[in-house]
Short mmCIF file of C-alpha atoms and ligand atoms in Angstrom, two decimals:
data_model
loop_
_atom_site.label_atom_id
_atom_site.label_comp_id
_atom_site.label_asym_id
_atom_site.label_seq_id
_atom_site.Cartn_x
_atom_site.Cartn_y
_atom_site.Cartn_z
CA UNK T 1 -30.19 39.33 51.36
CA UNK T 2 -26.48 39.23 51.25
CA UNK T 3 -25.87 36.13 52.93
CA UNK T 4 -29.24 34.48 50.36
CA UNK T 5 -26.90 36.19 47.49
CA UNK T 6 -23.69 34.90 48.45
CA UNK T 7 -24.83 31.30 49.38
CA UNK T 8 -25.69 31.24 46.01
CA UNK T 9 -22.73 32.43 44.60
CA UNK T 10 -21.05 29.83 46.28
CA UNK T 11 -23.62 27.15 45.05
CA UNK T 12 -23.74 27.94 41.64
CA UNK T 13 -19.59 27.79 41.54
CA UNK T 14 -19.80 24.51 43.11
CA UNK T 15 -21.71 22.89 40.52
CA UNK T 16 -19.47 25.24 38.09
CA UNK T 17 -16.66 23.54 39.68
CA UNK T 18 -17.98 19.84 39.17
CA UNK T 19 -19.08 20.55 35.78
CA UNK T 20 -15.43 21.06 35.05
CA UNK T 21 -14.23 18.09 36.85
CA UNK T 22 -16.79 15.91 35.17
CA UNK T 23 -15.46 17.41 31.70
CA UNK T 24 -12.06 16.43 32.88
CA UNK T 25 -12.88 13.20 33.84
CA UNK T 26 -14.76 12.62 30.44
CA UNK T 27 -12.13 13.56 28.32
CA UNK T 28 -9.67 11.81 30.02
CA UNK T 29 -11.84 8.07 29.60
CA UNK T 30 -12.26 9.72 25.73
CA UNK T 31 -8.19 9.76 24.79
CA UNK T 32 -7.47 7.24 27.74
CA UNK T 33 -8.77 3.68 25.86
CA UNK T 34 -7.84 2.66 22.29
CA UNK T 35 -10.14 2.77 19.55
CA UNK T 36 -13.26 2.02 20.71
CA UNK T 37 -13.64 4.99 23.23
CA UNK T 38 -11.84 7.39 20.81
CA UNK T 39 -13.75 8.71 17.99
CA UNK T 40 -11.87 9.84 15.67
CA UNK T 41 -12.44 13.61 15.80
CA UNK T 42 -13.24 15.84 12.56
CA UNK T 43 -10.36 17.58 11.67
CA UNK T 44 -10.01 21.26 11.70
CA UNK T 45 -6.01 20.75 11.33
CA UNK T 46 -3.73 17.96 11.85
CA UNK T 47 -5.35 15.48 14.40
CA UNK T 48 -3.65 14.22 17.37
CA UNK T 49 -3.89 10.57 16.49
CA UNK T 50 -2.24 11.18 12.73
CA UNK T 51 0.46 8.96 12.44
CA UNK T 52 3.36 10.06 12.67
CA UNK T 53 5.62 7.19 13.96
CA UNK T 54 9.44 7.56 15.34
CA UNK T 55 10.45 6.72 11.29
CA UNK T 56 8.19 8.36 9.48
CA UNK T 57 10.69 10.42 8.47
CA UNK T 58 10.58 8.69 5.37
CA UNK T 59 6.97 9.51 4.77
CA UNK T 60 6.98 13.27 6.19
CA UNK T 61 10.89 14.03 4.89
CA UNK T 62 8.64 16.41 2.76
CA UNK T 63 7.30 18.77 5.48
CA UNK T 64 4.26 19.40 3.23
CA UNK T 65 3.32 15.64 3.15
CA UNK T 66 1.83 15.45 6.61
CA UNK T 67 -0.74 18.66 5.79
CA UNK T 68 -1.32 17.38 2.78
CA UNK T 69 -2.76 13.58 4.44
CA UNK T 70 -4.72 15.80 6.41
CA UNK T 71 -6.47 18.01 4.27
CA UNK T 72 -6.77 15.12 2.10
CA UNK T 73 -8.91 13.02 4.49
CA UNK T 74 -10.96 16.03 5.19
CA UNK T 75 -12.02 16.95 1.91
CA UNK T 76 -12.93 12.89 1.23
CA UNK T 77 -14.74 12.73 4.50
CA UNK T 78 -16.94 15.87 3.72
CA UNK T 79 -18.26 13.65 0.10
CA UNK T 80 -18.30 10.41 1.91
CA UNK T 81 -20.43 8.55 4.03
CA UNK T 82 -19.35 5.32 6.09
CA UNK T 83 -22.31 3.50 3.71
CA UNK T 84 -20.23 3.68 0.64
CA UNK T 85 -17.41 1.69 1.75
CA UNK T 86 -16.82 -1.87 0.79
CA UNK T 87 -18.03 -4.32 3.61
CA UNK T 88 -14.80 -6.66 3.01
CA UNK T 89 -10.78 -5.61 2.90
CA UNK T 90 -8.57 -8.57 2.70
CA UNK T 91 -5.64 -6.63 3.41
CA UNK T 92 -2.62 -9.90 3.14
CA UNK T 93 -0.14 -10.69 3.67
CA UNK T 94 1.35 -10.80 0.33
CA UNK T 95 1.55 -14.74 -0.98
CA UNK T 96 -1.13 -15.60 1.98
CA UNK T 97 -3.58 -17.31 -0.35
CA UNK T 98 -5.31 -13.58 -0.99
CA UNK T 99 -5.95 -14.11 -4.04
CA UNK T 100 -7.82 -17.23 -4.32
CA UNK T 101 -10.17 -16.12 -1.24
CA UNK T 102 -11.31 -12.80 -3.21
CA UNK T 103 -12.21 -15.48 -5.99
CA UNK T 104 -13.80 -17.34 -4.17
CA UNK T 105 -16.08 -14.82 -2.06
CA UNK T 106 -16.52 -13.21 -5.09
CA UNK T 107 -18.43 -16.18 -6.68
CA UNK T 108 -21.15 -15.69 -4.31
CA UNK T 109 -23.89 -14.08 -6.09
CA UNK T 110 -24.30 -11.04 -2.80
CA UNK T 111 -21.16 -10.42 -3.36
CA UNK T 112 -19.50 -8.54 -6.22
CA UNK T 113 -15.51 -7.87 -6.44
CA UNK T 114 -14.16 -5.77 -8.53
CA UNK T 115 -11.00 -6.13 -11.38
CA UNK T 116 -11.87 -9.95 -11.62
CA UNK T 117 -11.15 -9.72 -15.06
CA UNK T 118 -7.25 -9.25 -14.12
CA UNK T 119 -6.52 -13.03 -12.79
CA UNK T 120 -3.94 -12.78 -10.79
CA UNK T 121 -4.47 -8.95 -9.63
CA UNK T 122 -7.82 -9.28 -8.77
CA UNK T 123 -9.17 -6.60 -6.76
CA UNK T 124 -6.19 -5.13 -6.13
CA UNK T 125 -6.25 -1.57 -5.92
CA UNK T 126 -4.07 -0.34 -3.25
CA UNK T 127 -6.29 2.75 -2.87
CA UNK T 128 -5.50 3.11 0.95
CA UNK T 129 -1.71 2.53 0.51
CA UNK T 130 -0.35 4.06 -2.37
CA UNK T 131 -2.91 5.94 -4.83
CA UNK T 132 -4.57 7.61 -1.78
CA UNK T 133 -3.00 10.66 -1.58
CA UNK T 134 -3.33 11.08 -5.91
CA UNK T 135 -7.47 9.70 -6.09
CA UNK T 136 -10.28 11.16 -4.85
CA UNK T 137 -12.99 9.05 -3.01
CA UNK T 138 -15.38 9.36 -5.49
CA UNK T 139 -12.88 7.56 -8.16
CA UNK T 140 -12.54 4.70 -5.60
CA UNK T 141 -15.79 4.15 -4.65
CA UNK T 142 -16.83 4.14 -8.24
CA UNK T 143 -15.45 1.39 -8.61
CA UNK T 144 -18.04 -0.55 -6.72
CA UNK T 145 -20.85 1.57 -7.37
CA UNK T 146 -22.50 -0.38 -10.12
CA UNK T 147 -23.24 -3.65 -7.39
CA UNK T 148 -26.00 -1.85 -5.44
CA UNK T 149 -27.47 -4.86 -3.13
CA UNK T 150 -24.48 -6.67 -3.24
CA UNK T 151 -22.05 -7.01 -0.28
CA UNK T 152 -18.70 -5.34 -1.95
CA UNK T 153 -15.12 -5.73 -0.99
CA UNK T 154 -11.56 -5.59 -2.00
CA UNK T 155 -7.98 -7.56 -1.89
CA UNK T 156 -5.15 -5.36 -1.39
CA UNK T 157 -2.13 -7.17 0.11
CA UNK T 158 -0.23 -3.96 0.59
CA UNK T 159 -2.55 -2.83 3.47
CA UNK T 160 -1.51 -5.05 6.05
CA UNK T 161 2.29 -3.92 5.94
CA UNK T 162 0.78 -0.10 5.22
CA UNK T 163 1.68 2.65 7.91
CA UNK T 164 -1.05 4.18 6.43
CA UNK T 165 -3.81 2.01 5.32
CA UNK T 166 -4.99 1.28 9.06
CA UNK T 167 -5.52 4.83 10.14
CA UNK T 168 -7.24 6.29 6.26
CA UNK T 169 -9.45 2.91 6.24
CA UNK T 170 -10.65 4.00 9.86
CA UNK T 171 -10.88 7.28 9.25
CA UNK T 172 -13.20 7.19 6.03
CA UNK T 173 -15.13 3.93 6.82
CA UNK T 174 -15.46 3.90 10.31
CA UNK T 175 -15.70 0.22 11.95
CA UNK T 176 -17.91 -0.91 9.26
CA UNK T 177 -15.27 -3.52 6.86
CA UNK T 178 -14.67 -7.06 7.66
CA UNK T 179 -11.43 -7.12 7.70
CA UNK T 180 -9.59 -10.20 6.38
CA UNK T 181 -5.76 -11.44 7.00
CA UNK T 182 -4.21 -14.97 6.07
CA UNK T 183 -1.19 -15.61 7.74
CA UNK T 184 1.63 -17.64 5.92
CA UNK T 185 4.65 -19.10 7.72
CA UNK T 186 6.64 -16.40 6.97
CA UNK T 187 9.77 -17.44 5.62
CA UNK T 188 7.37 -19.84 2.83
CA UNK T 189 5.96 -16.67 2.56
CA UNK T 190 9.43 -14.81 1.66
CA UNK T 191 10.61 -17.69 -0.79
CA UNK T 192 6.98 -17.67 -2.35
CA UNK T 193 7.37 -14.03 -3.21
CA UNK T 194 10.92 -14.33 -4.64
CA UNK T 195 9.56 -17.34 -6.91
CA UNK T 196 7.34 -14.96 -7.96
CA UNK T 197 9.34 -12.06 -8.89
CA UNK T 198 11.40 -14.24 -11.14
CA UNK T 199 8.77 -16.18 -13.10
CA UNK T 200 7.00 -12.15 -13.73
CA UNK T 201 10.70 -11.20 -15.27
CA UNK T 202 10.43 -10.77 -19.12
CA UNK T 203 14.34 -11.65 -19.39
CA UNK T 204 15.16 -14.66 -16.88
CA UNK T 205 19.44 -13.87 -16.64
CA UNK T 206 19.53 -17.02 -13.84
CA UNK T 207 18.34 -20.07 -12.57
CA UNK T 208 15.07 -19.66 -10.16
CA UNK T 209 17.49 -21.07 -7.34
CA UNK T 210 20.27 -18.15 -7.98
CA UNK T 211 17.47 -15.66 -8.14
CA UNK T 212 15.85 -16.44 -5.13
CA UNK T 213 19.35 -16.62 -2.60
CA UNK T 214 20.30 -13.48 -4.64
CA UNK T 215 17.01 -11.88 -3.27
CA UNK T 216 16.89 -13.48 0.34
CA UNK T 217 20.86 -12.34 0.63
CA UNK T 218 20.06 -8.70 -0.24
CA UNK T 219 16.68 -8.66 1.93
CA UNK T 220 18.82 -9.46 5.01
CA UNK T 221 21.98 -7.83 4.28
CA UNK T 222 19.28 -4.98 3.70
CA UNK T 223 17.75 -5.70 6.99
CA UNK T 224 21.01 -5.61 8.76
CA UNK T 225 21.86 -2.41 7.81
CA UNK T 226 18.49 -0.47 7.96
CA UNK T 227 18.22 -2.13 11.80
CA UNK T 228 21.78 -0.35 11.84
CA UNK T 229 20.77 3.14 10.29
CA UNK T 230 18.00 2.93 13.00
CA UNK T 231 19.94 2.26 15.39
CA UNK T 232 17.85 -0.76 16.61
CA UNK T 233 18.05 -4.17 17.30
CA UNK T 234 15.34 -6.59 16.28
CA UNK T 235 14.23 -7.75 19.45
CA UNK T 236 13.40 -3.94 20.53
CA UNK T 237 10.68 -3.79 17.29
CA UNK T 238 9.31 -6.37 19.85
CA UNK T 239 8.04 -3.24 22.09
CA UNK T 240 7.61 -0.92 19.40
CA UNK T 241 4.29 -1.25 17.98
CA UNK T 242 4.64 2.18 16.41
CA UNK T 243 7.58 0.95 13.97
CA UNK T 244 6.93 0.92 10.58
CA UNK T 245 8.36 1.23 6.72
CA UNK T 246 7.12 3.64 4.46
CA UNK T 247 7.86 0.82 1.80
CA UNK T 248 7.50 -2.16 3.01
CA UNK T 249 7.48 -4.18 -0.09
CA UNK T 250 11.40 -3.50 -0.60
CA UNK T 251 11.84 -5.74 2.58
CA UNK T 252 10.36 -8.80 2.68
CA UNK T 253 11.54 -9.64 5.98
CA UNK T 254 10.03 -6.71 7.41
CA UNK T 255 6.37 -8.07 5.67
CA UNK T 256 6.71 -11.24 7.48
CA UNK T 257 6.60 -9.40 10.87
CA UNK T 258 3.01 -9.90 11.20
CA UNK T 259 2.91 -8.96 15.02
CA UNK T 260 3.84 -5.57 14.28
CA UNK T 261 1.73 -5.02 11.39
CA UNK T 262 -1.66 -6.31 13.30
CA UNK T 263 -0.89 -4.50 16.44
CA UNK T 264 -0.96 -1.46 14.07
CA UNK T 265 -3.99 -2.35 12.50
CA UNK T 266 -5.99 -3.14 16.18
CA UNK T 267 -5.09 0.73 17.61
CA UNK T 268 -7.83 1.37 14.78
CA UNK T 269 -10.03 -1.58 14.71
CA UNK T 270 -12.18 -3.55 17.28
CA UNK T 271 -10.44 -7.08 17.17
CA UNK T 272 -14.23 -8.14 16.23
CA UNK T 273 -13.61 -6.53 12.59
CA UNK T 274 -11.27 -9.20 11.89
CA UNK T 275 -11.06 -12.56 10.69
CA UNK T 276 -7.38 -13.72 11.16
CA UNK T 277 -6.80 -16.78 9.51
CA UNK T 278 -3.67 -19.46 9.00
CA UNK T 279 -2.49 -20.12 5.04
CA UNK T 280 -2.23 -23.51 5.81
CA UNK T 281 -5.17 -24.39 7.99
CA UNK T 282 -7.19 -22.35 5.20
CA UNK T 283 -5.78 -24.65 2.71
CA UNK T 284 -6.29 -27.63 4.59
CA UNK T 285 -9.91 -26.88 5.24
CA UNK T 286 -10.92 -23.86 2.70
CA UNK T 287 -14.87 -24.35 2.57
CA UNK T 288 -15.04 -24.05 6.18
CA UNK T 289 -13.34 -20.57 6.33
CA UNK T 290 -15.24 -19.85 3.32
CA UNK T 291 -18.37 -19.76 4.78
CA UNK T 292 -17.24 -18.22 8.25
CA UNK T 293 -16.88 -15.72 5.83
CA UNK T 294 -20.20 -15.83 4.27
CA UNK T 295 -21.85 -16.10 7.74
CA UNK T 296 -19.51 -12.66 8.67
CA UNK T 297 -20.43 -11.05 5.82
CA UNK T 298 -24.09 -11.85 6.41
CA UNK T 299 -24.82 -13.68 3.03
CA UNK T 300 -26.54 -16.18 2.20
CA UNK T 301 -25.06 -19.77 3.26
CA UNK T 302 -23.88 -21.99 0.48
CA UNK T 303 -24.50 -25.42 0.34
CA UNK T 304 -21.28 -28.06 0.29
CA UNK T 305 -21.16 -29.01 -3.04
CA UNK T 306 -20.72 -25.27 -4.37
CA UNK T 307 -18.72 -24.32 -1.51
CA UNK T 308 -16.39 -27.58 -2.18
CA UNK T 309 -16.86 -26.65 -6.61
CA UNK T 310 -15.54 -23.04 -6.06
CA UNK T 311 -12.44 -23.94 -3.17
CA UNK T 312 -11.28 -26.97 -5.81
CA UNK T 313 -9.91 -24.21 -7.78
CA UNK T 314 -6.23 -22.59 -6.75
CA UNK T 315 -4.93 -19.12 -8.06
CA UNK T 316 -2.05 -17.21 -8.04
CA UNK T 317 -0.41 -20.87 -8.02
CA UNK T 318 2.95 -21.55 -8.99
CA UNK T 319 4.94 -24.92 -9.12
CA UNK T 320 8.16 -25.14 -7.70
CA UNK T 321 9.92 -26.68 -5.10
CA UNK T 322 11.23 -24.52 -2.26
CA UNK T 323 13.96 -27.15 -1.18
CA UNK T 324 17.61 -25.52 -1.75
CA UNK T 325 15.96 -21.93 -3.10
CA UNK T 326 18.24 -20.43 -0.28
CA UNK T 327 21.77 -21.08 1.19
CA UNK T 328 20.99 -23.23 4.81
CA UNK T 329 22.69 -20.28 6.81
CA UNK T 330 20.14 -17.37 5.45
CA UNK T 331 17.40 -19.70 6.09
CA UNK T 332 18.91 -20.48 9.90
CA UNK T 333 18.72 -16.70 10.05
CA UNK T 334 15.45 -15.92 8.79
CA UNK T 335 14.09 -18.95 11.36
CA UNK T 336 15.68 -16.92 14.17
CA UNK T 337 14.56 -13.64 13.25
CA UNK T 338 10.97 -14.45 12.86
CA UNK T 339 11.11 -16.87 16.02
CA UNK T 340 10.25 -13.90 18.97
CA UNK T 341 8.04 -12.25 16.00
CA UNK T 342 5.83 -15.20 16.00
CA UNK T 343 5.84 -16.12 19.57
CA UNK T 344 4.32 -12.61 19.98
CA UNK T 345 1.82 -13.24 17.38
CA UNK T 346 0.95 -16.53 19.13
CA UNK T 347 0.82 -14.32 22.32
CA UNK T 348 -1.88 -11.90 20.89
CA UNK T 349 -3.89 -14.33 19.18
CA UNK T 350 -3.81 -16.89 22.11
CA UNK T 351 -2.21 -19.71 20.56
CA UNK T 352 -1.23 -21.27 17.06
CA UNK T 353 1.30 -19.22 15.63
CA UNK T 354 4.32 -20.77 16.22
CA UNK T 355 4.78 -22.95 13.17
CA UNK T 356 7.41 -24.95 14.25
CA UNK T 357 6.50 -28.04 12.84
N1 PPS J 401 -6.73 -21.98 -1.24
C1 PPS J 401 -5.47 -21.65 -0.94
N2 PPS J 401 -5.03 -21.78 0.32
C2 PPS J 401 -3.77 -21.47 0.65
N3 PPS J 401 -2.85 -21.02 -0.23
C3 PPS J 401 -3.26 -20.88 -1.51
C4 PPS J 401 -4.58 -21.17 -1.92
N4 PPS J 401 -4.66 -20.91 -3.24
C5 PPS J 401 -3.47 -20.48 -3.63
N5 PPS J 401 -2.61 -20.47 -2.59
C6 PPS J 401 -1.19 -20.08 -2.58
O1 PPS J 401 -1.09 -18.71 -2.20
C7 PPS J 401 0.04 -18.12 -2.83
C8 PPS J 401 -0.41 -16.87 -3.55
O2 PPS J 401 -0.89 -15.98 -2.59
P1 PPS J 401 -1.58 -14.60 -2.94
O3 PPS J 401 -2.64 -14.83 -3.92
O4 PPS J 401 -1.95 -13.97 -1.65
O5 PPS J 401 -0.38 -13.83 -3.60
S1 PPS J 401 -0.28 -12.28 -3.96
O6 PPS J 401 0.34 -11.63 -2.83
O7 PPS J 401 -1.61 -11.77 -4.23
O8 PPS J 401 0.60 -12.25 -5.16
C9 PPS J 401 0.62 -19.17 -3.75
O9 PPS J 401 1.68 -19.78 -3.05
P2 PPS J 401 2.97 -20.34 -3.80
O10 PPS J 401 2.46 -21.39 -4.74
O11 PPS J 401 3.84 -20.89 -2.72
O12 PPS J 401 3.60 -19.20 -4.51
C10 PPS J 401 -0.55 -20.13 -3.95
O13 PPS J 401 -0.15 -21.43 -4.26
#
């Protein structure tokens, strides 16, 4: 009787034993992978996988701001439901050709954008960068409630650069959007936004070509010292996929590091989410991304004609020519700088990145 008793004492803490170990080995393969073997868990408190990053100092300076993301999300994702989200985020990068794709996709009749009726800020709502933390879900998903049946998305060209966007997107939509991103050579891209910023000016004090080396001047003299302040040097951002701005926008060479923004945005998405896309090769040959689109976004295929009718149209355009817009040694610079960045976006995507011709 005592022997029967103890053999199965001994039994039962052997399986007791490898119950634990299989635990153990479970939730090891759970936190080991990136996101597609780690669920992002409901939070009770601060999740493990919240940002922050080494410089989010500038983000969290504000001890409270960090809680306050948190409880945030959780009192969204207890009213929300992965169904409500838009199906498409074109997320940039800022002067990419965003805003002529949303028009275009838009003119589909399954798909309905939103803030059309803006031109040149169409569908921009920056929800998952900056108003997050101030707008409820409900108030953002409003926004697209009235196109039931229709395949519904959004252009916001602050999300790419976001430190962020990546992680609230994933956390309240799951892996459901499409996620779009047109890559722009990005010192074009730089100039293009400079252009920009002077033709918006009410009061034009100088000539588009003083404006824009004024602007490229400060962004790297800008660049130089926040690299400083860090105590970094450019090539180590290389290794640091974690390194981000809180505001990106005030340097636009730090927007035009696209390596670091995507590798952000893939510890949250399955690569299959995205459609990654060249400016120029979209320009080149727009109906043809256009309906890779379509086809992602499961709509109906459109014939050539209307595909060709809606891509004959360019927005957000501006004339100028970028010949002389900066001095030749910022430009040298900026070539340099982005050189290692775009090697290691050419790296990642497996070719076609380099734009060195
Ligand atoms: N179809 C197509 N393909 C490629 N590029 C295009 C297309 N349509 C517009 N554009 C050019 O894109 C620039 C504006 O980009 P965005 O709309 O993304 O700008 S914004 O960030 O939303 O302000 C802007 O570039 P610049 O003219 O150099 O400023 C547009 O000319």
């Amino acid at each position: 009787m005592y022997y029967h008793f103890r053999n199965r004492t001994i039994i039962l803490f052997v399986l007791l034993v490898l119950l634990v170990l299989l635990c153990i080995y479970l939730e090891l393969i759970y936190y080991s992978g990136n996101y597609t073997s780690k669920i992002i868990p409901l939070y009770g408190n601060c999740p493990a996988d919240i940002p922050p990053y080494p410089n989010y100092r500038y983000f969290y300076k504000n001890a409270d701001n960090r809680e306050k993301e948190c409880n945030h999300i959780q009192l969204q994702r207890s009213s929300t439901t992965e169904r409500e989200c838009p199906d498409l985020f074109i997320i940039g990068a800022r002067k990419g050709g965003t805003t002529s794709l949303y028009q275009y996709i838009s003119q589909h009749r399954g798909f309905m954008g939103q803030g059309l009726d803006k031109n040149a800020s169409a569908g921009e709502i920056h929800y998952f960068s900056f108003t997050f933390l101030e707008r409820s879900w409900k108030d953002y998903i409003d926004k697209f409630s009235a196109q039931r049946g229709k395949k519904t998305g959004e252009s916001s060209v602050s999300y790419l650069t976001s430190c962020m966007a990546p992680y609230r997107l994933r956390a309240l939509c799951g892996t459901k959007p499409i996620i779009v991103v047109l890559l722009r050579e990005p010192v074009g891209r730089m100039l293009s936004t400079y252009v920009m910023r002077y033709h918006i000016q009410a009061n034009k004090k100088e000539s588009l070509a003083e404006y824009v080396n004024e602007g490229v001047k400060r962004d790297i003299s800008r660049w130089k010292y926040l690299l400083e302040e860090e105590k970094i040097l450019a090539s180590q951002l290389l290794n640091q996929s974690s390194f981000c701005l809180f505001k990106p926008a005030r340097s636009q060479i730090y927007e035009g590091l696209y390596s670091l923004h995507l590798n952000r945005w893939f510890k949250y998405f399955p690569r299959e989410n995205f459609l990654i896309w060249r400016s120029d090769e979209f320009k080149d040959n727009t109906s043809y991304f256009l309906s890779e689109l379509i086809a992602k976004l499961g709509l109906q295929e459109m014939n050539e004609d209307e595909l060709n009718k809606i891509t004959s149209v360019y927005y957000n355009s501006i004339e100028y020519n970028s010949t002389g817009l900066a001095r030749r040694e910022d430009m040298e610079y900026l070539k340099e700088l982005y050189t290692p960045f775009n090697q290691q976006l050419t790296d990642m995507m497996a070719g076609g990145y380099s734009w060195q011709n």
